[in-house]
Short mmCIF file of C-alpha atoms in Angstrom, two decimals:
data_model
loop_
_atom_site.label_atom_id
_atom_site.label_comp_id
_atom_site.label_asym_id
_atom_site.label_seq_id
_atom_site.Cartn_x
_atom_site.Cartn_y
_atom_site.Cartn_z
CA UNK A 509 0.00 0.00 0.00
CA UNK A 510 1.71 3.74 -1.24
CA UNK A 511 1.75 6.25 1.27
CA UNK A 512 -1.02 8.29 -0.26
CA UNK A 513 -3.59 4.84 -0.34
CA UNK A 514 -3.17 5.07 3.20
CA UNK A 515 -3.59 8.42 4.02
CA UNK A 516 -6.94 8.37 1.93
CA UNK A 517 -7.78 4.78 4.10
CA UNK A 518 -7.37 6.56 7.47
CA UNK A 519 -9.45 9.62 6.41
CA UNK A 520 -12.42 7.70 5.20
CA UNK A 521 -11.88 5.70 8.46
CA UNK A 522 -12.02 8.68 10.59
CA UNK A 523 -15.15 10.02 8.55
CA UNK A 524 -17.16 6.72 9.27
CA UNK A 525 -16.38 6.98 13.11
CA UNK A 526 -17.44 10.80 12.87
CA UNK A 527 -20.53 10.31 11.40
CA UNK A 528 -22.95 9.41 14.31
CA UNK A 529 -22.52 11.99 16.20
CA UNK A 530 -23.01 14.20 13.12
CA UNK A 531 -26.41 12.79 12.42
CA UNK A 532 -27.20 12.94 16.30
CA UNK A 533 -26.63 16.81 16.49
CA UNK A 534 -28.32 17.22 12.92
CA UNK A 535 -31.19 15.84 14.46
CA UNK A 536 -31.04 18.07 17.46
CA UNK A 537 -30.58 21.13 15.48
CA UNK A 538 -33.60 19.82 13.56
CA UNK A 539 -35.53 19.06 16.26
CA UNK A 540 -34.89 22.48 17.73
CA UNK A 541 -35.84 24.17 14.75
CA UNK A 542 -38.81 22.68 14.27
CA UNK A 543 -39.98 23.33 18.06
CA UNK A 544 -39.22 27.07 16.90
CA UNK A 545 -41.64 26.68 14.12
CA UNK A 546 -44.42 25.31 15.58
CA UNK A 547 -47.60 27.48 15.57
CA UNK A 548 -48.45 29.23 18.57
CA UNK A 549 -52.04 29.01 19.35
CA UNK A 550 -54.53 29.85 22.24
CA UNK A 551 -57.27 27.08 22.82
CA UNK A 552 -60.51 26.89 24.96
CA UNK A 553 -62.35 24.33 26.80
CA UNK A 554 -66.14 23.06 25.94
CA UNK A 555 -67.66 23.40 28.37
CA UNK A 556 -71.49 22.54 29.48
CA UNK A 557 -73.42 26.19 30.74
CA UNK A 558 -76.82 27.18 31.16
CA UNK A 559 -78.31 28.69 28.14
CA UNK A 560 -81.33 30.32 27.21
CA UNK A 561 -82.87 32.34 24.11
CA UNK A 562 -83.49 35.68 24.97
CA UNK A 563 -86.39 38.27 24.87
CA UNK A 564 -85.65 41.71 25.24
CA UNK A 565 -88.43 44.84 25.87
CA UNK A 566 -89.15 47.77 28.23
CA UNK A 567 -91.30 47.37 31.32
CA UNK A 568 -92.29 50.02 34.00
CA UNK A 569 -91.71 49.30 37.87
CA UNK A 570 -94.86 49.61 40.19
CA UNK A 571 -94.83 48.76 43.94
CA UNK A 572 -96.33 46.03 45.07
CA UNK A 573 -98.14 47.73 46.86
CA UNK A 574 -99.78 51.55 46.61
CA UNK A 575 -101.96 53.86 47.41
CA UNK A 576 -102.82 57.55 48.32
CA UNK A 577 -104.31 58.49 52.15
CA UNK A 578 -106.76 61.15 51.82
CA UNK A 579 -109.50 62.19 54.65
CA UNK A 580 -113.23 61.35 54.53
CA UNK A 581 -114.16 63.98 56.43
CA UNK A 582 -114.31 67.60 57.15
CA UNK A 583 -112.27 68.98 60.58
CA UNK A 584 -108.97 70.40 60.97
CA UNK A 585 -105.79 68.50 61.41
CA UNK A 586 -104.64 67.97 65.26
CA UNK A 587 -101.82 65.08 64.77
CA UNK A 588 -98.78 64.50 61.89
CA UNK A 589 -97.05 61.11 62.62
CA UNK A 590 -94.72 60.65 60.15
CA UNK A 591 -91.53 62.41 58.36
CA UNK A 592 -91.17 62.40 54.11
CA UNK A 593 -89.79 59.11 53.10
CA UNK A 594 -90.11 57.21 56.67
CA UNK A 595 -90.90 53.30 56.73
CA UNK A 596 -93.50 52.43 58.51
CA UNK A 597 -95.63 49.27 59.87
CA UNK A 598 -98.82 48.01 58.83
CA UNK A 599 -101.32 50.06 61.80
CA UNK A 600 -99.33 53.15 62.47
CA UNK A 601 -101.34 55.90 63.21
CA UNK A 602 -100.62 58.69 60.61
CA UNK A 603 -102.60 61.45 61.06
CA UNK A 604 -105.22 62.33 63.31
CA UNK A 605 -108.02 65.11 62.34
CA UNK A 606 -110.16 67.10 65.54
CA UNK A 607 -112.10 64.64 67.40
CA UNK A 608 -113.40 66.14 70.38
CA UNK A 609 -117.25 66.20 69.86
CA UNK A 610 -117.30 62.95 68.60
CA UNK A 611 -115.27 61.99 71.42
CA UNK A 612 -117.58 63.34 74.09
CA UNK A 613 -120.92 61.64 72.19
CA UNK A 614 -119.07 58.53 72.44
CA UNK A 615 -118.79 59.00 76.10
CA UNK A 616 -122.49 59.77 76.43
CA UNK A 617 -123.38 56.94 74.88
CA UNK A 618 -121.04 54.70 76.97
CA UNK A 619 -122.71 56.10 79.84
CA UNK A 620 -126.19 55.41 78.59
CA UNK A 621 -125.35 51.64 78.05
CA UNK A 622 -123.68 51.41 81.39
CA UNK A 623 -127.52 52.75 82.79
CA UNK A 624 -129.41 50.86 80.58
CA UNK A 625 -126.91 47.00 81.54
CA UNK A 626 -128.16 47.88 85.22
CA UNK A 627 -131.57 48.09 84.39
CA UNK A 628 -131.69 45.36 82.09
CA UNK A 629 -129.94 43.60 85.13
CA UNK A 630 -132.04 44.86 88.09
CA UNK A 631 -135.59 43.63 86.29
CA UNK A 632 -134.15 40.21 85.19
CA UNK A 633 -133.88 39.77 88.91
CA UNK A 634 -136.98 40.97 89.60
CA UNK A 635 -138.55 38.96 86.76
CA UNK A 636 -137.01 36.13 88.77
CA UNK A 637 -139.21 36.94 91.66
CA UNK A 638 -141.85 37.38 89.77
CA UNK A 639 -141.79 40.98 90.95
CA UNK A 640 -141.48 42.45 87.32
CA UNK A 641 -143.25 41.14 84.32
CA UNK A 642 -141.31 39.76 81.11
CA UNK A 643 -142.53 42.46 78.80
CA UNK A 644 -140.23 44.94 81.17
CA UNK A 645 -137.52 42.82 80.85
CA UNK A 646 -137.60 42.19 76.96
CA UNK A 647 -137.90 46.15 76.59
CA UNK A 648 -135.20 47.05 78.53
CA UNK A 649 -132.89 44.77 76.69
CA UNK A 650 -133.70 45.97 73.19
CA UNK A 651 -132.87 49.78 74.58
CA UNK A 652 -129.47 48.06 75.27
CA UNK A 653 -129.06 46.99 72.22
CA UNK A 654 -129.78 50.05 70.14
CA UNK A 655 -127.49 51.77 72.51
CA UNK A 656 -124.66 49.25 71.98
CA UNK A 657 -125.14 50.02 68.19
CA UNK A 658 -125.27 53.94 68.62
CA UNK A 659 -121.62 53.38 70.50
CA UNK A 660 -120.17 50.79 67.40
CA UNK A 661 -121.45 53.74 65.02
CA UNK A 662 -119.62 55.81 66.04
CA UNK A 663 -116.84 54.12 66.57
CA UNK A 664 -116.93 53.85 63.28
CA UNK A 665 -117.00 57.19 62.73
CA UNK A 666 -113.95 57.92 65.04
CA UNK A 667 -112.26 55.78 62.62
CA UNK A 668 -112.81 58.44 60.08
CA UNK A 669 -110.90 60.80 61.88
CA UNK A 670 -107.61 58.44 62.36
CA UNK A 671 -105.83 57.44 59.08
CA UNK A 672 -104.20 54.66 59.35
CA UNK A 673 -101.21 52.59 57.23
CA UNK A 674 -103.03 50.18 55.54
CA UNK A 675 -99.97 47.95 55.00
CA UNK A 676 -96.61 49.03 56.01
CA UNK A 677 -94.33 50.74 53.42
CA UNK A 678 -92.25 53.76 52.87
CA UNK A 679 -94.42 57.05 53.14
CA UNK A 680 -93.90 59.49 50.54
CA UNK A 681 -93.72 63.52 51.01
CA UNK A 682 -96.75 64.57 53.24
CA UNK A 683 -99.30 67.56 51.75
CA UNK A 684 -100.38 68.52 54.58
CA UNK A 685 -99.47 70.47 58.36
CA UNK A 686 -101.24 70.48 61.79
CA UNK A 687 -103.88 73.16 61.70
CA UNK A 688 -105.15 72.56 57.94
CA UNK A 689 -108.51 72.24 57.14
CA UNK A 690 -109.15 69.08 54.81
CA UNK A 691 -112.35 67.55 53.24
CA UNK A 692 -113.47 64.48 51.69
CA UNK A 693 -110.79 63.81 48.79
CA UNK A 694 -107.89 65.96 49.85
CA UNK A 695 -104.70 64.07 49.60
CA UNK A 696 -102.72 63.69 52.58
CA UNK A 697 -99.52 60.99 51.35
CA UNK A 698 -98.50 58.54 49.55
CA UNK A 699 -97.88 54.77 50.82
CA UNK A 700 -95.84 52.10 48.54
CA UNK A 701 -94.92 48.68 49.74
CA UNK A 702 -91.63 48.72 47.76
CA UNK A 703 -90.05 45.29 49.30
CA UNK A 704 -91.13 43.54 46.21
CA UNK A 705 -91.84 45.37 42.82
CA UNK A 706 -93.84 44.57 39.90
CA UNK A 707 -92.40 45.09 36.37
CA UNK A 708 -95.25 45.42 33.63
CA UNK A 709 -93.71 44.76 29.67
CA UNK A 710 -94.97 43.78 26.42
CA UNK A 711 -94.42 41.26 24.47
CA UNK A 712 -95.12 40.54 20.47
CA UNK A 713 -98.13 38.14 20.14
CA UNK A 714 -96.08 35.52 18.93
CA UNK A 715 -94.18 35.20 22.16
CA UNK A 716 -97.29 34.04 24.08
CA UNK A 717 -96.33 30.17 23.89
CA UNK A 718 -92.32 30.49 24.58
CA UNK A 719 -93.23 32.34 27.80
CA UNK A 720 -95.30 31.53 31.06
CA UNK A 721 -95.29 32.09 34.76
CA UNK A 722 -92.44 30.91 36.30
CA UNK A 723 -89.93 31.87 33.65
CA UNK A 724 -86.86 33.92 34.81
CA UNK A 725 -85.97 36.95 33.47
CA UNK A 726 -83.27 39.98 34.35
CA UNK A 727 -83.87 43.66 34.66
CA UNK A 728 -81.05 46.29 33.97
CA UNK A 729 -82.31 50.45 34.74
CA UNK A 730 -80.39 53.29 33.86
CA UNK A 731 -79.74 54.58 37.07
CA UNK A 732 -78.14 51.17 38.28
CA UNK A 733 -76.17 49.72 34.84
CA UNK A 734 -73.83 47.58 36.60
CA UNK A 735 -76.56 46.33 38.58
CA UNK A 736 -78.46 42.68 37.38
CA UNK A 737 -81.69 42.70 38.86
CA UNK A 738 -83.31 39.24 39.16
CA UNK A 739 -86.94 38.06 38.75
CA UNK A 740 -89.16 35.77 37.05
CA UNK A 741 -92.42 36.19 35.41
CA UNK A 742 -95.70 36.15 37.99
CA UNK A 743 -98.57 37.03 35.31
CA UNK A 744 -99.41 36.68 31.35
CA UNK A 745 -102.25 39.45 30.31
CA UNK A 746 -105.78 37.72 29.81
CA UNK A 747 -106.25 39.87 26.29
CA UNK A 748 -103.84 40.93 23.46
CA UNK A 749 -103.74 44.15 22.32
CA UNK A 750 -106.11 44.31 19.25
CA UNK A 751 -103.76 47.38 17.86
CA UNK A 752 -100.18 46.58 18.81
CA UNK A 753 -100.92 43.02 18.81
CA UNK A 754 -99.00 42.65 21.83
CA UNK A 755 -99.92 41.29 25.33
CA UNK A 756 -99.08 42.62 29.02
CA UNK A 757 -96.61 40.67 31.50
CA UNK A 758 -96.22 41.38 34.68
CA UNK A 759 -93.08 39.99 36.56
CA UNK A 760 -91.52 40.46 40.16
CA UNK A 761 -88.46 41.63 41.79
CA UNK A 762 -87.16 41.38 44.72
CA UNK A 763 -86.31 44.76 46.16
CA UNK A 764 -84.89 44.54 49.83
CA UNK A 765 -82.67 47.48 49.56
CA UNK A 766 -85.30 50.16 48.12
CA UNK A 767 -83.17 51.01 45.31
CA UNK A 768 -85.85 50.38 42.63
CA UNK A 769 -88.87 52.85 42.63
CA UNK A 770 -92.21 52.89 41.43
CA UNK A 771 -92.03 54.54 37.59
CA UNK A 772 -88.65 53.57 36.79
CA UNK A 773 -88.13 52.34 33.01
CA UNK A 774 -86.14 49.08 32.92
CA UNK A 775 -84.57 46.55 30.11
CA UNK A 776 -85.76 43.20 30.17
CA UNK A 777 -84.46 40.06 29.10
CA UNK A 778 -86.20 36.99 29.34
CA UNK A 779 -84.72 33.92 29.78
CA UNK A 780 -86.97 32.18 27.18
CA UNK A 781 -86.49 27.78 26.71
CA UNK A 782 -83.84 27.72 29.66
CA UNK A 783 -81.30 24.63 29.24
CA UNK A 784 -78.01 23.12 29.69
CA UNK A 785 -75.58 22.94 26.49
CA UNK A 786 -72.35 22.82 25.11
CA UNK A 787 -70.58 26.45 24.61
CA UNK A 788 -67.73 27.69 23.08
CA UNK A 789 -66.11 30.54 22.33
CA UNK A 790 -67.51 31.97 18.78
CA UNK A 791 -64.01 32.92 17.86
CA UNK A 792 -63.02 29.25 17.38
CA UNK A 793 -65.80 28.97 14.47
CA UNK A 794 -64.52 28.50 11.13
CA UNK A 795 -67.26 29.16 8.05
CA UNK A 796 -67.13 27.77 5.01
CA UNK A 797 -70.18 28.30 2.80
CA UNK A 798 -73.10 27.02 4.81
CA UNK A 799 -71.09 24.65 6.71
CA UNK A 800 -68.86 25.28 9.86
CA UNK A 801 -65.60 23.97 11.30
CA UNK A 802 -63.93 24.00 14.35
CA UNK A 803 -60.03 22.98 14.93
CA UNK A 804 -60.00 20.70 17.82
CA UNK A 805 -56.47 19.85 19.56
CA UNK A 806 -54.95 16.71 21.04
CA UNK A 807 -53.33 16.91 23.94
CA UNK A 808 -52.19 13.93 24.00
CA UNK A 809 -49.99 14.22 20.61
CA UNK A 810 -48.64 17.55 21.08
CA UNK A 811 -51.52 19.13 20.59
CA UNK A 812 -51.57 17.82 17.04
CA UNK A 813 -55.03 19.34 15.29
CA UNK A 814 -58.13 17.92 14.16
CA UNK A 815 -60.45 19.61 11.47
CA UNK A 816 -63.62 18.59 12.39
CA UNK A 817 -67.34 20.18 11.72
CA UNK A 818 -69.96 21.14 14.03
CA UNK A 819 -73.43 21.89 14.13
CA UNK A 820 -74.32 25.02 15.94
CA UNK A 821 -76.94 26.53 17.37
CA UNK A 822 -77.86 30.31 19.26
CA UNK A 823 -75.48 32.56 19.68
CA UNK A 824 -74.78 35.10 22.53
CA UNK A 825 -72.10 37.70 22.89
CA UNK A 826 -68.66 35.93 22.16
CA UNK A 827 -70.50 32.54 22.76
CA UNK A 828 -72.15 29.95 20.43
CA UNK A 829 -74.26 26.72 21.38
CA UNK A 830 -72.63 23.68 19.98
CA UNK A 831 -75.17 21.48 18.95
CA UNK A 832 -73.43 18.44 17.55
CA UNK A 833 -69.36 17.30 16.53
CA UNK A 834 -67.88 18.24 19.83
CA UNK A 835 -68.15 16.95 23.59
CA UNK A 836 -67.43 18.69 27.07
CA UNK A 837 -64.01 19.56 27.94
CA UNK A 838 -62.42 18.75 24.27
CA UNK A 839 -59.81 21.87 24.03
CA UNK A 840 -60.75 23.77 20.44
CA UNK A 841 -58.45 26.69 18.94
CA UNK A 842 -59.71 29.71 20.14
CA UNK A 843 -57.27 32.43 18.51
CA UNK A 844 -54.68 31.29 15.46
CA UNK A 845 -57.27 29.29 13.36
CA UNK A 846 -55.86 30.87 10.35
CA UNK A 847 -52.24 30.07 11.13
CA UNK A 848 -52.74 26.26 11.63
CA UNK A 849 -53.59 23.02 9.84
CA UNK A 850 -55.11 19.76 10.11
CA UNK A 851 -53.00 17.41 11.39
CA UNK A 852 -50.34 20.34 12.40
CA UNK A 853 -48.70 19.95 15.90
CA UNK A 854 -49.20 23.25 17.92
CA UNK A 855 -47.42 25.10 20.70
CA UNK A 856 -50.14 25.86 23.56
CA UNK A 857 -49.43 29.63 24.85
CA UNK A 858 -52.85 28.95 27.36
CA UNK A 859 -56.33 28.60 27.91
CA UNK A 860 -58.86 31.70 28.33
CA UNK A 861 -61.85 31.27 30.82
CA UNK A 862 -63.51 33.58 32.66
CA UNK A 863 -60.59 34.71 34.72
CA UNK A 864 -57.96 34.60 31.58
CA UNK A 865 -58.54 36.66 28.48
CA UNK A 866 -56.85 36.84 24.53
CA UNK A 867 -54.96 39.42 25.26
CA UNK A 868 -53.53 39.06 28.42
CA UNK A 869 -52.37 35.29 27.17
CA UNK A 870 -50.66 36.82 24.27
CA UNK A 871 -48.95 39.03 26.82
CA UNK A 872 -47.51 36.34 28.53
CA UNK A 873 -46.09 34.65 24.94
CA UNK A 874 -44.79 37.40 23.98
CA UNK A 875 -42.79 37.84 27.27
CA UNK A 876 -41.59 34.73 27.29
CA UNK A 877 -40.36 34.78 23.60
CA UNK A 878 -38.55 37.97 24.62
CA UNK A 879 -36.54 35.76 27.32
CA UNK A 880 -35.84 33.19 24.96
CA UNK A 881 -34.56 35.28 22.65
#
């Protein structure tokens, strides 16, 4: 063997022994390379939620109770018992008008039935004795009665001159002072029983067989926006409007707090065919003519994805029903649908609920891409 046979023997000997670990770190650097190039994608969970189709309108609050005091009769005013905007109990004596003459006839006639009992009681005994006859007795008994009725007549009539809370509620501002004269009709206050309140809306015709009593519904006023308020239908309208073609439903809310009032204007939404479903986010929808797709990931092949179509059904703000092709708690793509592929592995940067937006998870890859870098 020449000297230059061997040379070339050794080098091609030295290449052969060289050339495992020069596939080994090819396939590293490959490997590495294609972890850098794997799509980035954020996914979200199915999940099974309560779901409803909603009905939206305007209703007006009333209280549950309401009404407005006003005398029956003519005397001056001797007693206010209540301030502007107090709560008060079923009972409470309000206001009291001049009672003195009735007062002392009452009296009088108290005193006549107290004369008219010992009678009645003095001939029964002598009746007993045969000292009286019956026909004494008997008459003396019916002038105890009619005087017993004089005094429940006007008791009656003393009741005229006390106005009383009919139920108990929050008063409103008083029209009247001590010393006015007021007559039959004059309005004194207002009373409202505002611990529940009833909502009155209409609804189109064609709603009357998706709703009935029972149904839940939410309430949303102007003056409270960030405030849900919580009811469910109590009453459907016996008639439809001939001219709207629309029918009355009346609904109550609870009102503990007294923040709702009687003639406030609030949104309604009811909660019309109320069920449990599939949901996910609309973002991970992908349409194609009539058809539509979601990308569902495997997270057991790094998170390889699957191109699969679903049947959907309502759709809410940022949320669709899934009626058919998926199942609860299968991850889908959320955001990077159009970066991806079926059958492409993906890189996971997180999954949004309700604590854990887009944006903020983007955030975070970015950050960490920074680092690596």
């Amino acid at each position: 063997m020449t000297a230059s046979s061997s040379f070339f023997h050794r080098l091609s000997s030295r290449a052969l022994f060289a050339l495992p670990a020069l596939l080994i770190v090819m396939h590293v650097v490959s490997t590495t390379a294609l972890a850098q190039q794997t799509t980035p994608v954020i996914g979200a969970r199915v999940s099974l939620e309560p779901w409803s189709d909603p009905l939206e309108a305007l209703g007006t609050l009333r209280a549950d109770e309401s009404v407005t005091l006003s005398a029956t009769v003519t005397d001056t005013v001797v007693e206010v018992n209540f301030r502007d905007g107090q709560v008060v109990e079923e009972g409470r004596l309000l206001v009291r008008l001049q009672d003195d003459e009735q007062q002392a006839q009452l009296r009088a006639a108290q005193a006549q039935r107290d004369e008219r009992r010992a009678t009645v009681n003095r001939l029964a005994q002598l009746q007993t004795r045969n000292l009286a006859p019956r026909a004494d007795v008997e008459d003396a008994q019916a002038r105890l009665r009619q005087v017993e009725a004089d005094i429940q007549g006007l008791e009656a009539r003393l009741a005229d001159y006390r106005i009383l809370a009919p139920f108990g509620g929050v008063m409103g501002f008083r029209n009247v002072s001590v010393g006015a004269l007021v007559s039959p009709g004059t309005e004194l206050v207002t009373l409202d029983k505002l611990d529940v309140m009833k909502l009155d809306f209409t609804l189109p015709e064609l709603a009357l067989g998706q709703v009935a009593p029972g149904l839940p519904l939410t309430a949303v006023s102007g003056a409270f926006p960030d405030t849900t308020f919580a009811g469910e239908i109590a009453t459907i309208g016996a008639r439809v409007d001939p001219v709207s073609r629309s029918v009355t439903v009346r609904a109550a809310l609870e009102n503990s707090d007294h923040r709702l009032r009687p003639g406030m204007l609030m949104r309604v939404v009811v909660e019309r065919a109320p069920r449990e479903t599939l949901v996910m986010p609309e973002s991970a929808l992908i349409p194609q003519g009539q058809r539509q797709f979601v990308l569902v990931l495997d997270e057991s092949d790094q998170y390889r994805v699957e191109r699969r179509q679903v049947v959907i059904g309502a759709r809410r703000e940022g949320e669709v029903e899934v009626l058919e092709g998926l199942e609860a708690g299968e991850l889908v793509v959320a955001h990077g649908t159009e970066r991806v592929r079926d059958g492409q592995s993906t890189r996971l940067l997180g999954i949004i609920d309700d604590d854990t937006s887009i944006p903020e998870l983007l955030s975070r890859g970015r950050d960490a891409a920074e680092e690596n870098g």
